[in-house]
mmCIF file of C-alpha atoms and ligand atoms in Angstrom:
data_model
loop_
_atom_site.group_PDB
_atom_site.id
_atom_site.type_symbol
_atom_site.label_atom_id
_atom_site.label_comp_id
_atom_site.label_asym_id
_atom_site.label_seq_id
_atom_site.Cartn_x
_atom_site.Cartn_y
_atom_site.Cartn_z
ATOM 1 C CA UNK Q 1 20.013 -7.130 -24.194
ATOM 2 C CA UNK Q 2 19.079 -7.613 -20.554
ATOM 3 C CA UNK Q 3 18.681 -4.653 -18.257
ATOM 4 C CA UNK Q 4 17.481 -3.704 -14.812
ATOM 5 C CA UNK Q 5 15.522 -0.529 -14.119
ATOM 6 C CA UNK Q 6 16.230 0.262 -10.484
ATOM 7 C CA UNK Q 7 14.715 2.942 -8.330
ATOM 8 C CA UNK Q 8 12.362 3.705 -5.484
ATOM 9 C CA UNK Q 9 8.582 3.286 -5.667
ATOM 10 C CA UNK Q 10 7.184 5.805 -8.152
ATOM 11 C CA UNK Q 11 10.538 6.477 -9.877
ATOM 12 C CA UNK Q 12 8.949 5.678 -13.248
ATOM 13 C CA UNK Q 13 10.321 2.151 -13.790
ATOM 14 C CA UNK Q 14 7.052 0.760 -15.149
ATOM 15 C CA UNK Q 15 6.456 3.799 -17.369
ATOM 16 C CA UNK Q 16 9.913 3.575 -18.958
ATOM 17 C CA UNK Q 17 9.820 -0.225 -19.189
ATOM 18 C CA UNK Q 18 6.650 0.042 -21.293
ATOM 19 C CA UNK Q 19 8.400 2.449 -23.649
ATOM 20 C CA UNK Q 20 11.354 0.064 -24.015
ATOM 21 C CA UNK Q 21 8.975 -2.785 -24.831
ATOM 22 C CA UNK Q 22 7.650 -0.665 -27.714
ATOM 23 C CA UNK Q 23 10.996 0.705 -28.901
ATOM 24 C CA UNK Q 24 13.270 -2.337 -28.466
ATOM 25 C CA UNK Q 25 10.947 -5.348 -28.522
ATOM 26 C CA UNK Q 26 12.161 -6.425 -25.099
ATOM 27 C CA UNK Q 27 9.973 -8.285 -22.602
ATOM 28 C CA UNK Q 28 9.065 -6.467 -19.382
ATOM 29 C CA UNK Q 29 9.370 -8.661 -16.293
ATOM 30 C CA UNK Q 30 7.696 -6.802 -13.435
ATOM 31 C CA UNK Q 31 7.547 -8.743 -10.195
ATOM 32 C CA UNK Q 32 4.912 -6.281 -8.924
ATOM 33 C CA UNK Q 33 2.657 -7.120 -11.913
ATOM 34 C CA UNK Q 34 3.271 -10.858 -11.456
ATOM 35 C CA UNK Q 35 2.346 -10.641 -7.777
ATOM 36 C CA UNK Q 36 -0.768 -8.555 -8.497
ATOM 37 C CA UNK Q 37 -1.844 -11.222 -11.040
ATOM 38 C CA UNK Q 38 -1.409 -13.860 -8.330
ATOM 39 C CA UNK Q 39 -3.563 -11.775 -5.967
ATOM 40 C CA UNK Q 40 -6.281 -11.433 -8.646
ATOM 41 C CA UNK Q 41 -6.252 -15.219 -9.166
ATOM 42 C CA UNK Q 42 -7.536 -15.616 -5.596
ATOM 43 C CA UNK Q 43 -5.093 -18.495 -4.880
ATOM 44 C CA UNK Q 44 -3.886 -19.245 -1.349
ATOM 45 C CA UNK Q 45 -0.507 -17.755 -2.319
ATOM 46 C CA UNK Q 46 -2.285 -14.704 -3.720
ATOM 47 C CA UNK Q 47 -4.117 -14.149 -0.422
ATOM 48 C CA UNK Q 48 -0.843 -14.261 1.527
ATOM 49 C CA UNK Q 49 0.915 -12.005 -0.956
ATOM 50 C CA UNK Q 50 -1.952 -9.456 -0.901
ATOM 51 C CA UNK Q 51 -1.530 -8.906 2.816
ATOM 52 C CA UNK Q 52 2.237 -8.377 2.496
ATOM 53 C CA UNK Q 53 1.917 -5.997 -0.476
ATOM 54 C CA UNK Q 54 -0.782 -3.914 1.180
ATOM 55 C CA UNK Q 55 1.452 -3.511 4.237
ATOM 56 C CA UNK Q 56 4.258 -2.083 2.076
ATOM 57 C CA UNK Q 57 6.679 -4.892 3.020
ATOM 58 C CA UNK Q 58 8.554 -7.147 0.594
ATOM 59 C CA UNK Q 59 7.289 -10.571 -0.424
ATOM 60 C CA UNK Q 60 9.769 -13.361 0.374
ATOM 61 C CA UNK Q 61 12.812 -13.728 -1.855
ATOM 62 C CA UNK Q 62 11.946 -17.372 -2.709
ATOM 63 C CA UNK Q 63 8.586 -16.459 -4.228
ATOM 64 C CA UNK Q 64 9.875 -13.700 -6.511
ATOM 65 C CA UNK Q 65 13.061 -15.554 -7.498
ATOM 66 C CA UNK Q 66 10.975 -18.551 -8.615
ATOM 67 C CA UNK Q 67 8.594 -16.321 -10.560
ATOM 68 C CA UNK Q 68 11.439 -14.564 -12.390
ATOM 69 C CA UNK Q 69 13.334 -17.748 -13.187
ATOM 70 C CA UNK Q 70 10.244 -19.290 -14.771
ATOM 71 C CA UNK Q 71 10.064 -16.320 -17.165
ATOM 72 C CA UNK Q 72 13.799 -15.942 -17.857
ATOM 73 C CA UNK Q 73 14.014 -19.605 -18.801
ATOM 74 C CA UNK Q 74 11.214 -19.250 -21.369
ATOM 75 C CA UNK Q 75 11.574 -18.574 -25.116
ATOM 76 C CA UNK Q 76 9.867 -15.162 -24.847
ATOM 77 C CA UNK Q 77 12.926 -13.876 -22.947
ATOM 78 C CA UNK Q 78 15.390 -14.885 -25.656
ATOM 79 C CA UNK Q 79 15.611 -11.360 -27.179
ATOM 80 C CA UNK Q 80 16.195 -9.823 -23.791
ATOM 81 C CA UNK Q 81 14.308 -8.596 -20.767
ATOM 82 C CA UNK Q 82 13.727 -5.437 -18.767
ATOM 83 C CA UNK Q 83 13.644 -6.261 -15.085
ATOM 84 C CA UNK Q 84 11.286 -3.848 -13.324
ATOM 85 C CA UNK Q 85 11.080 -4.177 -9.538
ATOM 86 C CA UNK Q 86 13.544 -7.076 -9.381
ATOM 87 C CA UNK Q 87 16.051 -7.531 -7.790
ATOM 88 C CA UNK Q 88 15.116 -5.741 -4.586
ATOM 89 C CA UNK Q 89 17.473 -7.397 -2.091
ATOM 90 C CA UNK Q 90 21.073 -8.601 -2.218
ATOM 91 C CA UNK Q 91 19.988 -12.303 -2.196
ATOM 92 C CA UNK Q 92 17.704 -11.559 -5.172
ATOM 93 C CA UNK Q 93 20.617 -9.891 -7.026
ATOM 94 C CA UNK Q 94 22.811 -12.930 -6.345
ATOM 95 C CA UNK Q 95 20.061 -15.317 -7.465
ATOM 96 C CA UNK Q 96 19.628 -13.296 -10.680
ATOM 97 C CA UNK Q 97 23.325 -13.648 -11.507
ATOM 98 C CA UNK Q 98 23.147 -17.390 -10.968
ATOM 99 C CA UNK Q 99 20.027 -17.833 -13.091
ATOM 100 C CA UNK Q 100 21.343 -15.689 -15.965
ATOM 101 C CA UNK Q 101 24.483 -17.796 -15.974
ATOM 102 C CA UNK Q 102 22.432 -21.041 -15.965
ATOM 103 C CA UNK Q 103 20.493 -19.826 -19.009
ATOM 104 C CA UNK Q 104 23.552 -18.502 -20.873
ATOM 105 C CA UNK Q 105 22.467 -14.854 -20.563
ATOM 106 C CA UNK Q 106 24.243 -11.779 -19.235
ATOM 107 C CA UNK Q 107 23.283 -8.493 -17.641
ATOM 108 C CA UNK Q 108 24.072 -5.536 -19.925
ATOM 109 C CA UNK Q 109 22.846 -2.499 -18.001
ATOM 110 C CA UNK Q 110 21.647 -1.536 -14.528
ATOM 111 C CA UNK Q 111 19.995 1.882 -14.634
ATOM 112 C CA UNK Q 112 19.175 3.719 -11.422
ATOM 113 C CA UNK Q 113 16.363 6.264 -11.769
ATOM 114 C CA UNK Q 114 16.874 8.996 -9.188
ATOM 115 C CA UNK Q 115 13.820 10.941 -8.030
ATOM 116 C CA UNK Q 116 13.467 12.913 -4.809
ATOM 117 C CA UNK Q 117 11.008 11.811 -2.141
ATOM 118 C CA UNK Q 118 8.409 14.624 -2.400
ATOM 119 C CA UNK Q 119 8.096 13.888 -6.135
ATOM 120 C CA UNK Q 120 7.746 10.141 -5.456
ATOM 121 C CA UNK Q 121 4.965 10.727 -2.941
ATOM 122 C CA UNK Q 122 3.172 13.033 -5.394
ATOM 123 C CA UNK Q 123 3.513 10.562 -8.267
ATOM 124 C CA UNK Q 124 2.101 7.673 -6.255
ATOM 125 C CA UNK Q 125 -0.738 9.740 -4.765
ATOM 126 C CA UNK Q 126 -1.855 10.774 -8.272
ATOM 127 C CA UNK Q 127 -1.421 7.422 -10.013
ATOM 128 C CA UNK Q 128 -4.425 5.476 -11.302
ATOM 129 C CA UNK Q 129 -4.799 2.719 -13.847
ATOM 130 C CA UNK Q 130 -7.342 1.182 -16.154
ATOM 131 C CA UNK Q 131 -9.054 -1.802 -14.516
ATOM 132 C CA UNK Q 132 -9.399 -3.520 -17.893
ATOM 133 C CA UNK Q 133 -5.916 -3.270 -19.466
ATOM 134 C CA UNK Q 134 -3.740 -1.981 -16.603
ATOM 135 C CA UNK Q 135 -2.519 1.141 -18.468
ATOM 136 C CA UNK Q 136 -1.174 3.585 -15.863
ATOM 137 C CA UNK Q 137 -1.892 7.310 -15.690
ATOM 138 C CA UNK Q 138 -1.350 10.237 -13.366
ATOM 139 C CA UNK Q 139 -3.878 12.911 -12.425
ATOM 140 C CA UNK Q 140 -1.602 15.704 -13.697
ATOM 141 C CA UNK Q 141 1.534 14.220 -15.267
ATOM 142 C CA UNK Q 142 -0.117 11.689 -17.576
ATOM 143 C CA UNK Q 143 -3.763 12.497 -18.086
ATOM 144 C CA UNK Q 144 -6.389 10.671 -20.090
ATOM 145 C CA UNK Q 145 -6.792 12.143 -23.577
ATOM 146 C CA UNK Q 146 -10.558 11.871 -23.220
ATOM 147 C CA UNK Q 147 -11.979 12.329 -19.727
ATOM 148 C CA UNK Q 148 -13.049 8.996 -18.189
ATOM 149 C CA UNK Q 149 -11.857 6.834 -21.130
ATOM 150 C CA UNK Q 150 -8.658 4.755 -21.260
ATOM 151 C CA UNK Q 151 -6.400 5.871 -24.161
ATOM 152 C CA UNK Q 152 -5.263 2.288 -24.652
ATOM 153 C CA UNK Q 153 -8.424 0.135 -24.578
ATOM 154 C CA UNK Q 154 -11.397 2.496 -24.231
ATOM 155 C CA UNK Q 155 -12.152 1.127 -20.735
ATOM 156 C CA UNK Q 156 -14.065 3.417 -18.396
ATOM 157 C CA UNK Q 157 -13.289 1.868 -15.008
ATOM 158 C CA UNK Q 158 -10.179 3.049 -13.156
ATOM 159 C CA UNK Q 159 -8.492 1.960 -9.923
ATOM 160 C CA UNK Q 160 -5.925 3.260 -7.439
ATOM 161 C CA UNK Q 161 -3.405 0.744 -6.106
ATOM 162 C CA UNK Q 162 -4.124 -0.077 -2.438
ATOM 163 C CA UNK Q 163 -0.408 0.273 -1.634
ATOM 164 C CA UNK Q 164 -0.399 3.875 -2.933
ATOM 165 C CA UNK Q 165 -2.116 5.101 0.258
ATOM 166 C CA UNK Q 166 0.165 7.689 1.937
ATOM 167 C CA UNK Q 167 0.921 5.554 5.033
ATOM 168 C CA UNK Q 168 1.874 2.554 2.875
ATOM 169 C CA UNK Q 169 4.012 4.723 0.592
ATOM 170 C CA UNK Q 170 5.983 5.889 3.648
ATOM 171 C CA UNK Q 171 6.615 2.245 4.556
ATOM 172 C CA UNK Q 172 7.574 1.306 0.963
ATOM 173 C CA UNK Q 173 10.124 4.136 0.869
ATOM 174 C CA UNK Q 174 11.610 2.958 4.185
ATOM 175 C CA UNK Q 175 11.846 -0.607 2.842
ATOM 176 C CA UNK Q 176 13.554 0.708 -0.314
ATOM 177 C CA UNK Q 177 16.196 2.552 1.724
ATOM 178 C CA UNK Q 178 16.777 -0.393 4.067
ATOM 179 C CA UNK Q 179 16.564 -3.456 1.776
ATOM 180 C CA UNK Q 180 16.955 -2.321 -1.825
ATOM 181 C CA UNK Q 181 19.507 0.532 -1.699
ATOM 182 C CA UNK Q 182 22.193 -1.963 -0.475
ATOM 183 C CA UNK Q 183 22.167 -3.617 -3.895
ATOM 184 C CA UNK Q 184 23.559 -0.441 -5.485
ATOM 185 C CA UNK Q 185 27.178 -1.102 -4.370
ATOM 186 C CA UNK Q 186 26.731 -4.695 -5.600
ATOM 187 C CA UNK Q 187 26.350 -3.383 -9.168
ATOM 188 C CA UNK Q 188 28.524 -0.270 -8.781
ATOM 189 C CA UNK Q 189 31.519 -2.452 -7.852
ATOM 190 C CA UNK Q 190 31.064 -4.348 -11.123
ATOM 191 C CA UNK Q 191 31.001 -1.106 -13.107
ATOM 192 C CA UNK Q 192 27.578 -1.683 -14.683
ATOM 193 C CA UNK Q 193 25.499 0.741 -12.621
ATOM 194 C CA UNK Q 194 24.525 4.022 -14.326
ATOM 195 C CA UNK Q 195 22.355 6.710 -12.742
ATOM 196 C CA UNK Q 196 19.944 9.013 -14.526
ATOM 197 C CA UNK Q 197 17.918 11.983 -13.360
ATOM 198 C CA UNK Q 198 14.379 10.618 -13.153
ATOM 199 C CA UNK Q 199 12.908 14.008 -12.227
ATOM 200 C CA UNK Q 200 12.548 15.228 -15.810
ATOM 201 C CA UNK Q 201 9.663 14.884 -18.240
ATOM 202 C CA UNK Q 202 8.943 11.289 -19.283
ATOM 203 C CA UNK Q 203 10.389 11.918 -22.786
ATOM 204 C CA UNK Q 204 13.623 13.309 -21.308
ATOM 205 C CA UNK Q 205 13.980 10.332 -18.991
ATOM 206 C CA UNK Q 206 13.409 8.003 -21.962
ATOM 207 C CA UNK Q 207 16.158 9.814 -23.896
ATOM 208 C CA UNK Q 208 18.595 9.477 -20.993
ATOM 209 C CA UNK Q 209 17.926 5.722 -20.927
ATOM 210 C CA UNK Q 210 18.390 5.460 -24.702
ATOM 211 C CA UNK Q 211 21.730 7.259 -24.327
ATOM 212 C CA UNK Q 212 22.934 4.559 -21.935
ATOM 213 C CA UNK Q 213 21.685 1.721 -24.134
ATOM 214 C CA UNK Q 214 23.481 3.180 -27.172
ATOM 215 C CA UNK Q 215 26.653 3.186 -25.059
HETATM 216 P P1 LIG V 301 6.022 -2.794 -7.599
HETATM 217 O O1 LIG V 301 4.777 -2.945 -8.348
HETATM 218 O O2 LIG V 301 7.301 -3.245 -8.192
HETATM 219 O O3 LIG V 301 6.108 -1.270 -7.137
HETATM 220 P P2 LIG V 301 7.346 -0.279 -6.932
HETATM 221 O O4 LIG V 301 8.699 -0.757 -7.218
HETATM 222 O O5 LIG V 301 7.102 0.240 -5.586
HETATM 223 O O6 LIG V 301 7.167 0.690 -8.107
HETATM 224 P P3 LIG V 301 5.899 1.351 -8.636
HETATM 225 O O7 LIG V 301 5.183 0.427 -9.579
HETATM 226 O O8 LIG V 301 5.056 1.919 -7.530
HETATM 227 O O9 LIG V 301 6.524 2.620 -9.381
HETATM 228 P P4 LIG V 301 7.313 2.746 -10.744
HETATM 229 O O10 LIG V 301 8.730 3.075 -10.467
HETATM 230 O O11 LIG V 301 7.041 1.598 -11.664
HETATM 231 O O12 LIG V 301 6.602 4.073 -11.279
HETATM 232 P P5 LIG V 301 5.507 4.267 -12.433
HETATM 233 O O13 LIG V 301 6.152 4.143 -13.756
HETATM 234 O O14 LIG V 301 4.281 3.452 -12.161
HETATM 235 O O15 LIG V 301 5.924 -3.527 -6.174
HETATM 236 C C1 LIG V 301 4.759 -3.465 -5.387
HETATM 237 C C2 LIG V 301 4.911 -4.416 -4.194
HETATM 238 O O16 LIG V 301 5.058 -5.773 -4.662
HETATM 239 C C3 LIG V 301 6.134 -4.189 -3.294
HETATM 240 O O17 LIG V 301 5.904 -3.189 -2.329
HETATM 241 C C4 LIG V 301 6.321 -5.578 -2.684
HETATM 242 O O18 LIG V 301 5.382 -5.825 -1.672
HETATM 243 C C5 LIG V 301 6.005 -6.495 -3.854
HETATM 244 N N1 LIG V 301 7.195 -6.796 -4.684
HETATM 245 C C6 LIG V 301 7.376 -6.442 -5.989
HETATM 246 N N2 LIG V 301 8.569 -6.881 -6.413
HETATM 247 C C7 LIG V 301 9.155 -7.503 -5.368
HETATM 248 C C8 LIG V 301 10.418 -8.128 -5.196
HETATM 249 N N3 LIG V 301 11.318 -8.195 -6.197
HETATM 250 N N4 LIG V 301 10.698 -8.648 -3.976
HETATM 251 C C9 LIG V 301 9.807 -8.601 -2.964
HETATM 252 N N5 LIG V 301 8.600 -8.005 -3.054
HETATM 253 C C10 LIG V 301 8.274 -7.462 -4.248
HETATM 254 O O19 LIG V 301 5.169 5.820 -12.196
HETATM 255 C C11 LIG V 301 4.482 6.236 -11.042
HETATM 256 C C12 LIG V 301 3.557 7.418 -11.407
HETATM 257 O O20 LIG V 301 4.373 8.525 -11.801
HETATM 258 C C13 LIG V 301 2.613 7.135 -12.570
HETATM 259 O O21 LIG V 301 1.370 7.748 -12.321
HETATM 260 C C14 LIG V 301 3.306 7.777 -13.790
HETATM 261 O O22 LIG V 301 2.373 8.247 -14.746
HETATM 262 C C15 LIG V 301 4.068 8.939 -13.140
HETATM 263 N N6 LIG V 301 5.349 9.221 -13.777
HETATM 264 C C16 LIG V 301 6.237 8.321 -14.312
HETATM 265 N N7 LIG V 301 7.317 8.959 -14.799
HETATM 266 C C17 LIG V 301 7.125 10.275 -14.567
HETATM 267 C C18 LIG V 301 7.896 11.456 -14.863
HETATM 268 N N8 LIG V 301 9.091 11.376 -15.480
HETATM 269 N N9 LIG V 301 7.392 12.658 -14.475
HETATM 270 C C19 LIG V 301 6.195 12.741 -13.848
HETATM 271 N N10 LIG V 301 5.410 11.667 -13.563
HETATM 272 C C20 LIG V 301 5.878 10.449 -13.909
#
């Protein structure tokens, strides 16, 4: 099964993708995570990408398409993938179709997570993650079980994403409306786009996604 989790920044794509990894044994392909790994590597590409990401703009289509194809072609993707943060433009959606066809795979579901803008801004402002393992939390919505200690790895060092600053979030939301929302008709016209209310509790959102996957 191959699916896309679509939605604006902070909609909960990463949170729900992690749950699907656990429940369905699928592989999460997050272009944001891939790009952040490139930035951490300190490569020349990583330095260029860092500047673009911190501005709230999109990295070029070529870079993310190449990164996704390398993973979709690999054996780890054979059981299916959850695309999180990709595609984000119409050319990326077209490239995804072509690469799935080349590798004999098909797209089963495109799930749009709808969340209103004040909630998105609040979610991103309160998000933090463990520097060691990357587990993501929220100051109110997903708190650490033990103050100052990561539930997942026991790490004690936490970071806020640089692109979660309020001015960058405003830009990311603008970019979503301008460049990413136009891919919705692309999938709606093919009858594979389903929308869910992403405003509920994380467990309720997970149940709505499961409902779609069960058909
Ligand atoms: P990326 O990392 O993909 O960020 P994004 O799409 O903006 O999404 P986020 O990771 O911010 O949010 P999310 O929907 O995953 O929410 P999460 O689950 O974390 O991209 C970053 C940048 O990389 C881009 O701006 C661009 O520069 C570049 N890039 C990436 N992909 C690209 C591409 N394809 N093309 C070009 N450039 C690309 O949840 C957010 C918070 O809310 C968390 O704290 C969580 O605990 C909380 N939360 C989650 N669900 C709920 C809930 N139901 N109720 C309450 N709180 C919740």
